[in-house]
CSV table of C-alpha atoms in Angstrom, one decimal:
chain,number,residue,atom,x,y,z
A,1,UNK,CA,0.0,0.0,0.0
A,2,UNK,CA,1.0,3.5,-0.5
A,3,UNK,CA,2.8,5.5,2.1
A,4,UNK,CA,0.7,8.3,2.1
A,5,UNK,CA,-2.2,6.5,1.8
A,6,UNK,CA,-1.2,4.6,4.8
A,7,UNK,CA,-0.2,7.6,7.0
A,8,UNK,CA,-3.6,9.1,6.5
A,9,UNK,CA,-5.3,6.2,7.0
A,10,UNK,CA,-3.1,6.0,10.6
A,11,UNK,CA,-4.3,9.9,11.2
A,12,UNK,CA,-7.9,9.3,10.6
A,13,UNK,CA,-8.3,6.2,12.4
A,14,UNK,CA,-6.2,8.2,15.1
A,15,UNK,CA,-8.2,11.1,14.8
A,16,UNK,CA,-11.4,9.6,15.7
A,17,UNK,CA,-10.3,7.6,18.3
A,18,UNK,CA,-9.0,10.1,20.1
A,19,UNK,CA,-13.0,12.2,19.6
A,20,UNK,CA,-14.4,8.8,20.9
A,21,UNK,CA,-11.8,9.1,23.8
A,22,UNK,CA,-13.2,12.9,24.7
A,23,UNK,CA,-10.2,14.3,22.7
A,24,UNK,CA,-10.7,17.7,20.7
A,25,UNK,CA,-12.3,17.5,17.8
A,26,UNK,CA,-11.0,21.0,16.1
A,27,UNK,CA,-12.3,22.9,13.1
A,28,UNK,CA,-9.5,25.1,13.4
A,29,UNK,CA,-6.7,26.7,15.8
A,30,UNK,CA,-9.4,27.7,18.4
A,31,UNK,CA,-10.6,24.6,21.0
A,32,UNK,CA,-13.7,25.0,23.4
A,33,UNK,CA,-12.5,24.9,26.9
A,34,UNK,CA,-14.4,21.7,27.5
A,35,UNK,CA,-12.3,19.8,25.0
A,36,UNK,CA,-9.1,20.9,26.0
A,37,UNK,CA,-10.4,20.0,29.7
A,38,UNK,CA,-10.8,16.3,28.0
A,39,UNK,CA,-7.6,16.0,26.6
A,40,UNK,CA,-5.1,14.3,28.8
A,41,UNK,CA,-1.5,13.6,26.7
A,42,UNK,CA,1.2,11.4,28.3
A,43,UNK,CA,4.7,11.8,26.5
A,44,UNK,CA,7.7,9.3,27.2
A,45,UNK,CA,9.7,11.1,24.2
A,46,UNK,CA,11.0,13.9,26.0
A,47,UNK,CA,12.1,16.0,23.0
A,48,UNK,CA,8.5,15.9,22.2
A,49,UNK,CA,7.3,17.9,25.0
A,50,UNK,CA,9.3,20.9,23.5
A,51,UNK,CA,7.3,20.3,20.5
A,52,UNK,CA,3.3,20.4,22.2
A,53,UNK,CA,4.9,23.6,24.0
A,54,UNK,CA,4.9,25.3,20.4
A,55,UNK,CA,1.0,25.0,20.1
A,56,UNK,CA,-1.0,26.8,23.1
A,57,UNK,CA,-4.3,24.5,22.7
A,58,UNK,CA,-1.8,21.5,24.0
A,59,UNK,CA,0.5,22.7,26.4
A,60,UNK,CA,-1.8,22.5,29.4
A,61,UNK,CA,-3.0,19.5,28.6
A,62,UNK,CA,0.3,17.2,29.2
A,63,UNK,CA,-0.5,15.6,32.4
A,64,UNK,CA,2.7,13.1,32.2
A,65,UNK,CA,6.3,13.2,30.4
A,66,UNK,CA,9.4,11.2,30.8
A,67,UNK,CA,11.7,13.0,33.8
A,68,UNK,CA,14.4,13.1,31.5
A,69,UNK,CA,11.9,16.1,30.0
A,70,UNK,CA,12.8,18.4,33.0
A,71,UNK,CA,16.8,17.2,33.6
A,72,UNK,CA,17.7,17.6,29.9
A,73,UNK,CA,16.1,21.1,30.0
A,74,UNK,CA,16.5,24.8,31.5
A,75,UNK,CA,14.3,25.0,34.6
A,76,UNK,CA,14.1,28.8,34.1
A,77,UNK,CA,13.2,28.9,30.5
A,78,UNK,CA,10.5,25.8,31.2
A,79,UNK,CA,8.7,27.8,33.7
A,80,UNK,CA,8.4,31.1,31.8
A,81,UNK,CA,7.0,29.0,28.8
A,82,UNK,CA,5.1,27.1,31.0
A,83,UNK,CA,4.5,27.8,34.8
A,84,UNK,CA,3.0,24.7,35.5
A,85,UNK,CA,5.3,22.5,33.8
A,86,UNK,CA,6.2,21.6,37.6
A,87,UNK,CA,2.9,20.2,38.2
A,88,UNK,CA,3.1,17.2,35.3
A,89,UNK,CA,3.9,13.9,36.3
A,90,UNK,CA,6.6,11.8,36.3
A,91,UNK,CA,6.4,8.9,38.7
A,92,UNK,CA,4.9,6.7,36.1
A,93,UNK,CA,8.5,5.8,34.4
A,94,UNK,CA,11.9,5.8,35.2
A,95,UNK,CA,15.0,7.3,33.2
A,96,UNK,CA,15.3,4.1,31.5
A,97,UNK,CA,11.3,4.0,30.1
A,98,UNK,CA,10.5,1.3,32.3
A,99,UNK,CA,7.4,2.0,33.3
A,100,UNK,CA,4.8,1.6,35.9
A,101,UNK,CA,1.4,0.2,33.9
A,102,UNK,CA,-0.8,1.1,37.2
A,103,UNK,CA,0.7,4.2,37.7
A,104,UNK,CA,0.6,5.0,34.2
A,105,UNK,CA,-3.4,4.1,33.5
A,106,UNK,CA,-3.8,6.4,36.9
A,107,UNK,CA,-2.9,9.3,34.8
A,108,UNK,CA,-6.3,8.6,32.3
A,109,UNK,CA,-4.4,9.4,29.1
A,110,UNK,CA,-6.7,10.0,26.6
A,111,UNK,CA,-3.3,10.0,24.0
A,112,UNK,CA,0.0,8.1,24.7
A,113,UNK,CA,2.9,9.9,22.4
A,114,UNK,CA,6.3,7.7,22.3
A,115,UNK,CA,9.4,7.6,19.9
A,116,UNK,CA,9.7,4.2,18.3
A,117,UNK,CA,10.1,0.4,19.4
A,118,UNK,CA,12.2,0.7,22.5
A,119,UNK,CA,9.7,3.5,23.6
A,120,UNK,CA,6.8,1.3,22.5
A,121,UNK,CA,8.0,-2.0,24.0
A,122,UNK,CA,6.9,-1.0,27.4
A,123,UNK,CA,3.1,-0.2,26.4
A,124,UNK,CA,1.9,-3.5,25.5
A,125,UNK,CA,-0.7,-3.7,28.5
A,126,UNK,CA,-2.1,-0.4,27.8
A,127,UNK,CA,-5.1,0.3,26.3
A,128,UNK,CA,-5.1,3.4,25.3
A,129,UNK,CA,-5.0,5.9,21.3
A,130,UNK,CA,-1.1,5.8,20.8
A,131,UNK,CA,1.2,8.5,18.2
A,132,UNK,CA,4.5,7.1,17.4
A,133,UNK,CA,7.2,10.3,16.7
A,134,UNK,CA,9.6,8.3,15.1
A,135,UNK,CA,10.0,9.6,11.6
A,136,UNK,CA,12.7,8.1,9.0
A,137,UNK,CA,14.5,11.5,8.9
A,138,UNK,CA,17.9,12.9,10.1
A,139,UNK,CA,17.4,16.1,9.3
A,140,UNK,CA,16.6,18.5,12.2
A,141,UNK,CA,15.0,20.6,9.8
A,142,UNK,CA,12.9,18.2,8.0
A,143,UNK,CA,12.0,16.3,11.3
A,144,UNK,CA,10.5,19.2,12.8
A,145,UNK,CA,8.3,20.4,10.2
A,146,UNK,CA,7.0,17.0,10.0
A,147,UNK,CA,6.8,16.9,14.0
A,148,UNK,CA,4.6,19.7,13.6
A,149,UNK,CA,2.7,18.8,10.9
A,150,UNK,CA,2.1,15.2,12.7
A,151,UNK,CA,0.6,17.3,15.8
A,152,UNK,CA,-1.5,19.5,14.0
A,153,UNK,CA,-3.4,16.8,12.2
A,154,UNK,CA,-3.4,14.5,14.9
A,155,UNK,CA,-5.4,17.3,17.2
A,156,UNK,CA,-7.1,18.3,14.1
A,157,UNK,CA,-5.8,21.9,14.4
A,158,UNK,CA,-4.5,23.8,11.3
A,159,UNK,CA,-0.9,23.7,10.9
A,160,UNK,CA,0.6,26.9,11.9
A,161,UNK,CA,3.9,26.0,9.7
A,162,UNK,CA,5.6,28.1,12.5
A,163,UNK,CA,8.9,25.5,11.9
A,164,UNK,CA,8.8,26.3,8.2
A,165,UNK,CA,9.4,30.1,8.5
A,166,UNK,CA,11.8,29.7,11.6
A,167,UNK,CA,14.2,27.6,9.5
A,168,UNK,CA,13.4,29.9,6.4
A,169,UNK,CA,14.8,32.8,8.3
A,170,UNK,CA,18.1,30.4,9.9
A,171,UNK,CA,19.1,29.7,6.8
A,172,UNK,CA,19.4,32.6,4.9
A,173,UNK,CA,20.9,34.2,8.1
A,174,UNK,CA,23.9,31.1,8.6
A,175,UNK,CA,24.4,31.9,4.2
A,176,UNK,CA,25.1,35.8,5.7
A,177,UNK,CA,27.4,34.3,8.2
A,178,UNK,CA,29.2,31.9,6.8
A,179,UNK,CA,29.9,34.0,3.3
A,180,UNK,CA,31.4,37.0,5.3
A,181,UNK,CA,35.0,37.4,5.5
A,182,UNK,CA,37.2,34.7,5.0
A,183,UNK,CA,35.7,31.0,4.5
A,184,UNK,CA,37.6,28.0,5.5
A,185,UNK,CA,35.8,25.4,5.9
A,186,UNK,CA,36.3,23.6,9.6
A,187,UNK,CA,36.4,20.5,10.6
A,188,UNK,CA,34.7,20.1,14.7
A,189,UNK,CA,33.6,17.4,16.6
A,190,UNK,CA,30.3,16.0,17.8
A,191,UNK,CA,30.5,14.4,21.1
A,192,UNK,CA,27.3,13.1,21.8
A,193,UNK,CA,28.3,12.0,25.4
A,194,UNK,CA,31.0,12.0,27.8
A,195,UNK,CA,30.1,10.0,30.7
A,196,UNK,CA,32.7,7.8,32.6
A,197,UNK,CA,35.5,8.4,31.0
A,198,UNK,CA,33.6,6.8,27.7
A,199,UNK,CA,33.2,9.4,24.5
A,200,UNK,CA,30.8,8.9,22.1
A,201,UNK,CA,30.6,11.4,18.9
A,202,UNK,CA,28.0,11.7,16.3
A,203,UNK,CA,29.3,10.3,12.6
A,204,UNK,CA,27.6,9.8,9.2
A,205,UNK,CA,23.3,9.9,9.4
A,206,UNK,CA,23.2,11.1,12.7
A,207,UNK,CA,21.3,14.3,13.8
A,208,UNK,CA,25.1,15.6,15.3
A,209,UNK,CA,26.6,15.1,11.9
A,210,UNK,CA,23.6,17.0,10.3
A,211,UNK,CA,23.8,20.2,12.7
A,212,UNK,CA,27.7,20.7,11.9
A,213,UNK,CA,26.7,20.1,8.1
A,214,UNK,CA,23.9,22.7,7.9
A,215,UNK,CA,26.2,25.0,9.6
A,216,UNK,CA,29.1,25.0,7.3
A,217,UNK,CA,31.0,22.8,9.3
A,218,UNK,CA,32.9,19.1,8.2
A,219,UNK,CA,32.2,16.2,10.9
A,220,UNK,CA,35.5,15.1,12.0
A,221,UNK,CA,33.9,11.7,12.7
A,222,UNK,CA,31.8,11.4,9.1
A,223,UNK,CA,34.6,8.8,7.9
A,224,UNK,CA,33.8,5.4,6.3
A,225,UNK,CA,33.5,2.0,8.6
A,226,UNK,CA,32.4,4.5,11.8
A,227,UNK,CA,29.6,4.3,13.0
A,228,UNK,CA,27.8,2.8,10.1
A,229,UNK,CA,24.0,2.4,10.5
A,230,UNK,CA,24.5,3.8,14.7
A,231,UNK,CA,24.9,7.3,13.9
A,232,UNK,CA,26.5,7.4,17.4
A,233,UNK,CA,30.0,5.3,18.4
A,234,UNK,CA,32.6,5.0,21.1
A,235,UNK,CA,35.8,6.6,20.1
A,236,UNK,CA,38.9,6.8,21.6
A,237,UNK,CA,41.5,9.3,22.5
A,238,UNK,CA,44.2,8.6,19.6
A,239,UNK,CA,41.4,8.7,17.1
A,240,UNK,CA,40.9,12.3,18.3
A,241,UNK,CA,44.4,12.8,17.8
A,242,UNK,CA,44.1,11.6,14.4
A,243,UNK,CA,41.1,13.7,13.6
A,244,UNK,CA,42.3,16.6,15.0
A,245,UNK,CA,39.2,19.1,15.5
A,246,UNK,CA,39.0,22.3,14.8
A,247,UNK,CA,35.7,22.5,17.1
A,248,UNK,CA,34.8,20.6,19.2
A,249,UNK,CA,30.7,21.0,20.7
A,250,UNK,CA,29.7,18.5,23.7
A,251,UNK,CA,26.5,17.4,23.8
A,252,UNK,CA,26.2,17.6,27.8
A,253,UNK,CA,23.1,16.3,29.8
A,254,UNK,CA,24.4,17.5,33.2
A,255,UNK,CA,22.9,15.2,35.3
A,256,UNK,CA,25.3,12.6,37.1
A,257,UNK,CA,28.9,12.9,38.6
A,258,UNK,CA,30.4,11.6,36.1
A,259,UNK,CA,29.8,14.1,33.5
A,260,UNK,CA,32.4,15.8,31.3
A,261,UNK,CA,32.4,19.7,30.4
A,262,UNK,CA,34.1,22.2,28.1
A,263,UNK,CA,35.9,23.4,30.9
A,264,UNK,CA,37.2,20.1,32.4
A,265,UNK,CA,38.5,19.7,28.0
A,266,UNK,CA,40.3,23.3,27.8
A,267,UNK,CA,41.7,23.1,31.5
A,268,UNK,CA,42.9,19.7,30.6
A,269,UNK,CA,41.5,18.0,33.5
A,270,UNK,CA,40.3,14.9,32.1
A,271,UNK,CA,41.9,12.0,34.5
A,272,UNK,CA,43.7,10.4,32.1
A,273,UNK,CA,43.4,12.1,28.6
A,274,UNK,CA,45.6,14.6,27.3
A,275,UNK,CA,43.5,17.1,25.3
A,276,UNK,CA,46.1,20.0,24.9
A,277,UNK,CA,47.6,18.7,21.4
A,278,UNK,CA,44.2,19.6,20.0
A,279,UNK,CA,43.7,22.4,17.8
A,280,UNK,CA,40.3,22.9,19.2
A,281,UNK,CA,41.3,23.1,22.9
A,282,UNK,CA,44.4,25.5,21.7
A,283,UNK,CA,42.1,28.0,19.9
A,284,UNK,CA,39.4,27.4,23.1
A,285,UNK,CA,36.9,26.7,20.7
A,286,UNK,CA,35.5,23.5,22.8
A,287,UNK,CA,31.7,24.2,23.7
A,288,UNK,CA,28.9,23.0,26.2
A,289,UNK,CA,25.6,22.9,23.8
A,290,UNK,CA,22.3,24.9,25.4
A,291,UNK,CA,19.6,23.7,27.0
A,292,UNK,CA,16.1,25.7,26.5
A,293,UNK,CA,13.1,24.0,26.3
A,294,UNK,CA,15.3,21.1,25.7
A,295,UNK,CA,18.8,19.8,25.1
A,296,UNK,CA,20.3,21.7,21.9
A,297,UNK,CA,21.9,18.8,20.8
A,298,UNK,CA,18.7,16.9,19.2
A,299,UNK,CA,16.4,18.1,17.1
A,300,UNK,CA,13.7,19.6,19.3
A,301,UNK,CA,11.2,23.0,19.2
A,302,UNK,CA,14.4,24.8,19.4
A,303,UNK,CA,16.0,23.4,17.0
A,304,UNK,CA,16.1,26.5,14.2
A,305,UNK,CA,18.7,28.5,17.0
A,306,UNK,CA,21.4,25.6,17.0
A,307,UNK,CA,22.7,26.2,13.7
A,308,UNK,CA,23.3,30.4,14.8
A,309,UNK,CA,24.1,29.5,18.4
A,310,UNK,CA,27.0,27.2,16.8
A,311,UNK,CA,28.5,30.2,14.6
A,312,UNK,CA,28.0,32.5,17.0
A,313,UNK,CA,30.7,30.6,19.2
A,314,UNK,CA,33.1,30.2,16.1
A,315,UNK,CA,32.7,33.4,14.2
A,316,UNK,CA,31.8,36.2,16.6
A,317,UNK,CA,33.2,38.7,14.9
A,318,UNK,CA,30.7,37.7,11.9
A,319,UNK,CA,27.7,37.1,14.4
A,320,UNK,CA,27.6,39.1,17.7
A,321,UNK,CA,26.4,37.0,21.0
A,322,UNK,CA,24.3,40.5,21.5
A,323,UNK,CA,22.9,39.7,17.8
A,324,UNK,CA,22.1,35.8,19.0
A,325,UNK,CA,20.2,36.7,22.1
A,326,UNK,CA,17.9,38.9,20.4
A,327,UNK,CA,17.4,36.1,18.4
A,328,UNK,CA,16.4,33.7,21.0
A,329,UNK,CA,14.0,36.4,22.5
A,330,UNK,CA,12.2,37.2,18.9
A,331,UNK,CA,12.4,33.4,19.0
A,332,UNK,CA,10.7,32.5,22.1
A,333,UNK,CA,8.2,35.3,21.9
A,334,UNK,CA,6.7,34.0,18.1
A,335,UNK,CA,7.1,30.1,18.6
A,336,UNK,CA,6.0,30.1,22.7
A,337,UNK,CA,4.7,33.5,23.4
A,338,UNK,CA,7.2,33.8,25.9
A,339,UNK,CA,8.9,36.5,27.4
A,340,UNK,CA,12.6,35.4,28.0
A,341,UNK,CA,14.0,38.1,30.6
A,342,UNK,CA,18.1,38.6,29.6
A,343,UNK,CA,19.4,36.5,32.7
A,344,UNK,CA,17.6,33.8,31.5
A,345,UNK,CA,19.0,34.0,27.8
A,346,UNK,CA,22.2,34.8,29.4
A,347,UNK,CA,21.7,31.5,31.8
A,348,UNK,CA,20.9,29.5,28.6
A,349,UNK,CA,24.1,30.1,27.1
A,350,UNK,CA,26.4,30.4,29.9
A,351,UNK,CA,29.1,27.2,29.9
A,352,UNK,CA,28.9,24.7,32.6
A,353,UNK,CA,30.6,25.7,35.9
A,354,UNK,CA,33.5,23.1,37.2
A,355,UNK,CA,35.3,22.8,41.0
């Protein structure tokens, strides 16, 4: 059968399931109070939460998300987008999606959102209308204007294509930056994680690889034979060596006691790795990525900043911090109709603090 044909049958089967459930059933942006009242989402994909936060008929109505939602997040920037963010729950599963079935049904979900098999896995008892966000598509860009799409027809609300300007105006603006002055193209690194001693970088098809390739950047880990078909791999010190980054950005959680930061890399105080030899850490261009309504390293509602955040860091001469925090306010205003106060902007971008 046709893919499209398929995917619309999957929405309209959805779709009325979710009106037989006491979801929404919208003939446009506006929703009577009574049916938002009636709507009750739990998410387990915690980038997804960032998403619902873009369309104000849904945010209210998340009454559980993953926990990672709130520890791979800014606390600051959740609350001014949504005050009671605080009051979802999270009891229902742990950080590793194993989840509790009777705490779970508690919650009366009238829609279950997840993010593919592993996600999935854990829902078999559960009997409840079910979204799956795991689209075929390593593009932040692309992913995100689908994510959007895939929200507004599954609430049956017209798609604000909100995504579709944001990355209009990204694009033409990193063409600006990336064509002024000089242009060498740099190679930078993708760590993904650095937990434990244990790096793992983004190579080939992976959502790392595609930020530093829309930004003008070449993935020092995009080689043949690594990371084939994981997108993510363990890599070892001498291979860094080898590779030699220009850049290096680190995906950072910051959660645990274990975690590695830019500071710990350009201080050299990594037990037992030598980082100074690296070009990256000799030009201090070694970076913690943001967290706003979620972690700036996957593709997420914020997604559209990372590319400007990341050549803001590299070229500031080209593209002023001053210029990128306007940005994120003009940002946050249009896409959460939120008012982002400059200590929090500046609290967004600052790099992780070390002893």
């Amino acid at each position: 059968m046709n893919k499209k044909i398929v995917y619309a049958v999957f929405i309209s089967v959805l779709g009325l399931s979710l009106f037989a459930a006491g979801q929404k059933e919208s003939h446009g942006a506006e929703t009577s109070e009574r049916e938002q009242q009636h709507t009750r989402i739990v998410n387990l994909s915690p980038p997804v939460y960032s998403m619902l936060l873009t369309f104000p008929q849904l945010a209210d109505s998340v009454v559980g998300v993953n926990p990672r939602t709130f520890s791979t997040s800014n606390p600051q920037v959740l609350h001014i987008v949504n005050s009671s963010a605080k009051n979802i729950d999270t009891s229902f599963v742990n950080n590793d999606f194993t989840i509790n079935v009777e705490s779970l049904a508690s919650l009366h979900p009238s829609l279950i959102i997840y993010y593919g098999a592993f996600e999935k896995k854990n829902l078999a008892n559960i009997d409840a209308p079910m979204l799956n966000m795991h689209l075929k598509d390593m593009n932040p860009q692309t992913l995100t204007e689908k994510w959007e799409a895939l929200l507004a027809d599954t609430f049956r609300i017209k798609n604000p294509e909100r995504f579709k300007k944001q990355w209009q105006e990204t694009n033409i603006l990193t063409e600006k930056i990336l064509h002024t002055g000089e242009h060498k193209k740099l190679k930078a690194l993708f760590i993904f994680s650095y937990l434990g001693g244990k790096i793992t970088v983004s190579g080939k098809n992976s959502y790392g690889d595609a930020f530093l390739n829309m930004a003008g950047f070449e993935n020092s880990a995009a080689v043949e034979g690594f990371a084939d078909g994981a997108g993510q791999a363990a890599v070892s010190m001498e291979q860094i060596h080898a590779w030699n980054p220009d850049v290096i950005f680190i995906n950072n959680m910051r959660v645990g006691k274990n975690v590695i930061a830019a500071a710990h890399i350009l201080q050299n105080k990594v037990d037992g790795s030598d980082w100074s030899f690296i070009t990256a850490v000799k030009e201090k261009h070694v970076f913690d990525i943001p967290q706003g309504t979620y972690s700036w390293g996957m593709p997420c509602a914020d997604s559209p900043l990372v590319l400007l955040w990341m050549l803001m860091k590299v070229y500031p001469d080209r593209y002023t911090e001053t210029e990128f925090k306007a940005r994120i306010k003009h940002y946050y205003k249009e896409m959460y109709a939120a008012d982002l106060p400059d200590a929090v902007i500046s609290d967004m971008l600052k790099p992780i603090a070390i002893q």
